[in-house]
Amino acid sequence: MMGLAEQTCVPCRGGVPPLESDKIAELLPQLTGWQAVDNHHLRKEYRFKNFVKALDFVNRVGALAEEQKHHPDVRLSYGEVVLEILTHKIDGLTESDFIFAAKCDALPRDEGARL
């Protein structure tokens, strides 16, 4: 079975229900350091040595988002990036959100990054 990071995000056409809490509980342990906030969205904080390293990571996430056609909410501050991921079209979580989170964790980071 392929890991989440090796899978491809599938665009949501809408009209599908968000994942149920049991499916979220099954997928969440496959991610490191992510939280399922109110079973509505995924959230993770990444820490970096400085603003430039954090910005570099945001740019990598942006390129990944365009490639996967799945776009997170991003907050950038000095030495910190916060990602929140959900499928906006259904205002909840789909399996693609977990795939995208795993792909973000697989992005190269400078040695100063902490998960």
PDB file of C-alpha atoms in Angstrom:
ATOM      1  CA  MET A   1       0.000   0.000   0.000  1.00  0.00           C
ATOM      2  CA  MET A   2       1.323   3.445  -0.945  1.00  0.00           C
ATOM      3  CA  GLY A   3       2.000   5.949   1.804  1.00  0.00           C
ATOM      4  CA  LEU A   4       0.071   9.198   1.823  1.00  0.00           C
ATOM      5  CA  ALA A   5       3.025  11.224   0.478  1.00  0.00           C
ATOM      6  CA  GLU A   6       3.246   8.995  -2.616  1.00  0.00           C
ATOM      7  CA  GLN A   7      -0.399   9.518  -3.558  1.00  0.00           C
ATOM      8  CA  THR A   8      -1.858  12.346  -5.629  1.00  0.00           C
ATOM      9  CA  CYS A   9      -4.497  14.784  -4.449  1.00  0.00           C
ATOM     10  CA  VAL A  10      -7.822  14.332  -6.220  1.00  0.00           C
ATOM     11  CA  PRO A  11      -9.737  17.546  -6.969  1.00  0.00           C
ATOM     12  CA  CYS A  12     -13.058  17.718  -5.134  1.00  0.00           C
ATOM     13  CA  ARG A  13     -16.080  18.477  -7.287  1.00  0.00           C
ATOM     14  CA  GLY A  14     -18.253  19.240  -4.291  1.00  0.00           C
ATOM     15  CA  GLY A  15     -21.380  17.418  -3.262  1.00  0.00           C
ATOM     16  CA  VAL A  16     -19.455  14.851  -1.215  1.00  0.00           C
ATOM     17  CA  PRO A  17     -19.597  14.734   2.566  1.00  0.00           C
ATOM     18  CA  PRO A  18     -16.516  15.529   4.647  1.00  0.00           C
ATOM     19  CA  LEU A  19     -14.697  12.584   6.192  1.00  0.00           C
ATOM     20  CA  GLU A  20     -16.318  11.032   9.245  1.00  0.00           C
ATOM     21  CA  SER A  21     -14.458  11.162  12.554  1.00  0.00           C
ATOM     22  CA  ASP A  22     -13.539   7.450  12.413  1.00  0.00           C
ATOM     23  CA  LYS A  23     -11.795   7.900   9.045  1.00  0.00           C
ATOM     24  CA  ILE A  24     -10.002  11.012  10.353  1.00  0.00           C
ATOM     25  CA  ALA A  25      -8.854   8.992  13.385  1.00  0.00           C
ATOM     26  CA  GLU A  26      -7.537   6.300  11.009  1.00  0.00           C
ATOM     27  CA  LEU A  27      -5.583   8.729   8.792  1.00  0.00           C
ATOM     28  CA  LEU A  28      -4.222  11.174  11.391  1.00  0.00           C
ATOM     29  CA  PRO A  29      -1.634   8.775  12.915  1.00  0.00           C
ATOM     30  CA  GLN A  30      -0.027   8.534   9.463  1.00  0.00           C
ATOM     31  CA  LEU A  31       1.007  12.200   9.835  1.00  0.00           C
ATOM     32  CA  THR A  32       3.611  13.614  12.219  1.00  0.00           C
ATOM     33  CA  GLY A  33       2.691  16.589  14.370  1.00  0.00           C
ATOM     34  CA  TRP A  34      -0.583  17.451  12.642  1.00  0.00           C
ATOM     35  CA  GLN A  35      -3.798  18.177  14.529  1.00  0.00           C
ATOM     36  CA  ALA A  36      -7.332  17.627  13.282  1.00  0.00           C
ATOM     37  CA  VAL A  37      -9.035  20.759  14.618  1.00  0.00           C
ATOM     38  CA  ASP A  38     -12.697  20.013  15.375  1.00  0.00           C
ATOM     39  CA  ASN A  39     -12.523  17.337  12.625  1.00  0.00           C
ATOM     40  CA  HIS A  40     -12.789  20.320  10.249  1.00  0.00           C
ATOM     41  CA  HIS A  41      -9.213  21.072   9.169  1.00  0.00           C
ATOM     42  CA  LEU A  42      -5.629  19.943   9.657  1.00  0.00           C
ATOM     43  CA  ARG A  43      -3.141  22.278  11.349  1.00  0.00           C
ATOM     44  CA  LYS A  44       0.606  22.184  11.876  1.00  0.00           C
ATOM     45  CA  GLU A  45       3.264  24.664  12.970  1.00  0.00           C
ATOM     46  CA  TYR A  46       6.750  24.481  11.459  1.00  0.00           C
ATOM     47  CA  ARG A  47       9.634  26.387  13.050  1.00  0.00           C
ATOM     48  CA  PHE A  48      12.736  27.718  11.293  1.00  0.00           C
ATOM     49  CA  LYS A  49      15.931  29.550  12.225  1.00  0.00           C
ATOM     50  CA  ASN A  50      14.813  32.788  10.579  1.00  0.00           C
ATOM     51  CA  PHE A  51      12.318  34.489   8.276  1.00  0.00           C
ATOM     52  CA  VAL A  52      14.184  33.642   5.054  1.00  0.00           C
ATOM     53  CA  LYS A  53      14.173  29.898   5.794  1.00  0.00           C
ATOM     54  CA  ALA A  54      10.479  30.041   6.685  1.00  0.00           C
ATOM     55  CA  LEU A  55       9.733  31.942   3.471  1.00  0.00           C
ATOM     56  CA  ASP A  56      11.679  29.377   1.444  1.00  0.00           C
ATOM     57  CA  PHE A  57       9.479  26.644   2.909  1.00  0.00           C
ATOM     58  CA  VAL A  58       6.321  28.633   2.081  1.00  0.00           C
ATOM     59  CA  ASN A  59       7.519  28.910  -1.523  1.00  0.00           C
ATOM     60  CA  ARG A  60       8.027  25.132  -1.658  1.00  0.00           C
ATOM     61  CA  VAL A  61       4.530  24.604  -0.261  1.00  0.00           C
ATOM     62  CA  GLY A  62       3.183  27.021  -2.886  1.00  0.00           C
ATOM     63  CA  ALA A  63       4.826  25.105  -5.725  1.00  0.00           C
ATOM     64  CA  LEU A  64       3.451  21.848  -4.324  1.00  0.00           C
ATOM     65  CA  ALA A  65      -0.024  23.389  -4.024  1.00  0.00           C
ATOM     66  CA  GLU A  66       0.005  24.397  -7.679  1.00  0.00           C
ATOM     67  CA  GLU A  67       1.264  20.963  -8.725  1.00  0.00           C
ATOM     68  CA  GLN A  68      -1.378  19.124  -6.671  1.00  0.00           C
ATOM     69  CA  LYS A  69      -4.136  21.709  -7.278  1.00  0.00           C
ATOM     70  CA  HIS A  70      -4.778  21.706  -3.536  1.00  0.00           C
ATOM     71  CA  HIS A  71      -4.175  24.953  -1.675  1.00  0.00           C
ATOM     72  CA  PRO A  72      -3.611  25.349   2.079  1.00  0.00           C
ATOM     73  CA  ASP A  73      -4.118  28.401   4.235  1.00  0.00           C
ATOM     74  CA  VAL A  74      -0.639  29.679   5.136  1.00  0.00           C
ATOM     75  CA  ARG A  75       0.532  31.998   7.904  1.00  0.00           C
ATOM     76  CA  LEU A  76       4.143  33.168   7.754  1.00  0.00           C
ATOM     77  CA  SER A  77       5.973  34.957  10.551  1.00  0.00           C
ATOM     78  CA  TYR A  78       9.561  35.198  11.742  1.00  0.00           C
ATOM     79  CA  GLY A  79      10.845  31.640  11.995  1.00  0.00           C
ATOM     80  CA  GLU A  80       7.399  30.075  11.836  1.00  0.00           C
ATOM     81  CA  VAL A  81       4.964  28.765   9.249  1.00  0.00           C
ATOM     82  CA  VAL A  82       1.476  27.569  10.143  1.00  0.00           C
ATOM     83  CA  LEU A  83      -0.394  25.466   7.598  1.00  0.00           C
ATOM     84  CA  GLU A  84      -4.113  24.785   7.768  1.00  0.00           C
ATOM     85  CA  ILE A  85      -5.517  22.351   5.250  1.00  0.00           C
ATOM     86  CA  LEU A  86      -9.100  21.564   4.361  1.00  0.00           C
ATOM     87  CA  THR A  87     -11.160  21.103   1.248  1.00  0.00           C
ATOM     88  CA  HIS A  88     -12.807  24.496   0.929  1.00  0.00           C
ATOM     89  CA  LYS A  89     -15.415  23.284  -1.562  1.00  0.00           C
ATOM     90  CA  ILE A  90     -17.032  21.088   1.113  1.00  0.00           C
ATOM     91  CA  ASP A  91     -15.800  23.043   4.162  1.00  0.00           C
ATOM     92  CA  GLY A  92     -14.255  19.945   5.700  1.00  0.00           C
ATOM     93  CA  LEU A  93     -11.669  17.203   5.340  1.00  0.00           C
ATOM     94  CA  THR A  94     -11.126  14.764   2.487  1.00  0.00           C
ATOM     95  CA  GLU A  95      -8.405  12.172   2.023  1.00  0.00           C
ATOM     96  CA  SER A  96      -6.617  14.634  -0.283  1.00  0.00           C
ATOM     97  CA  ASP A  97      -6.066  16.919   2.712  1.00  0.00           C
ATOM     98  CA  PHE A  98      -4.114  14.153   4.447  1.00  0.00           C
ATOM     99  CA  ILE A  99      -2.188  13.431   1.246  1.00  0.00           C
ATOM    100  CA  PHE A 100      -1.250  17.098   0.913  1.00  0.00           C
ATOM    101  CA  ALA A 101      -0.182  17.292   4.575  1.00  0.00           C
ATOM    102  CA  ALA A 102       2.103  14.270   4.109  1.00  0.00           C
ATOM    103  CA  LYS A 103       3.571  15.832   0.975  1.00  0.00           C
ATOM    104  CA  CYS A 104       4.304  19.054   2.902  1.00  0.00           C
ATOM    105  CA  ASP A 105       6.170  17.045   5.528  1.00  0.00           C
ATOM    106  CA  ALA A 106       8.203  15.388   2.765  1.00  0.00           C
ATOM    107  CA  LEU A 107       9.382  18.729   1.329  1.00  0.00           C
ATOM    108  CA  PRO A 108      13.090  19.450   1.773  1.00  0.00           C
ATOM    109  CA  ARG A 109      13.799  21.800   4.645  1.00  0.00           C
ATOM    110  CA  ASP A 110      16.970  23.455   5.827  1.00  0.00           C
ATOM    111  CA  GLU A 111      18.703  21.777   8.731  1.00  0.00           C
ATOM    112  CA  GLY A 112      17.350  24.447  11.061  1.00  0.00           C
ATOM    113  CA  ALA A 113      13.732  23.394  10.612  1.00  0.00           C
ATOM    114  CA  ARG A 114      11.857  21.779  13.458  1.00  0.00           C
ATOM    115  CA  LEU A 115       8.550  20.009  13.014  1.00  0.00           C
TER     116      LEU A 115
END
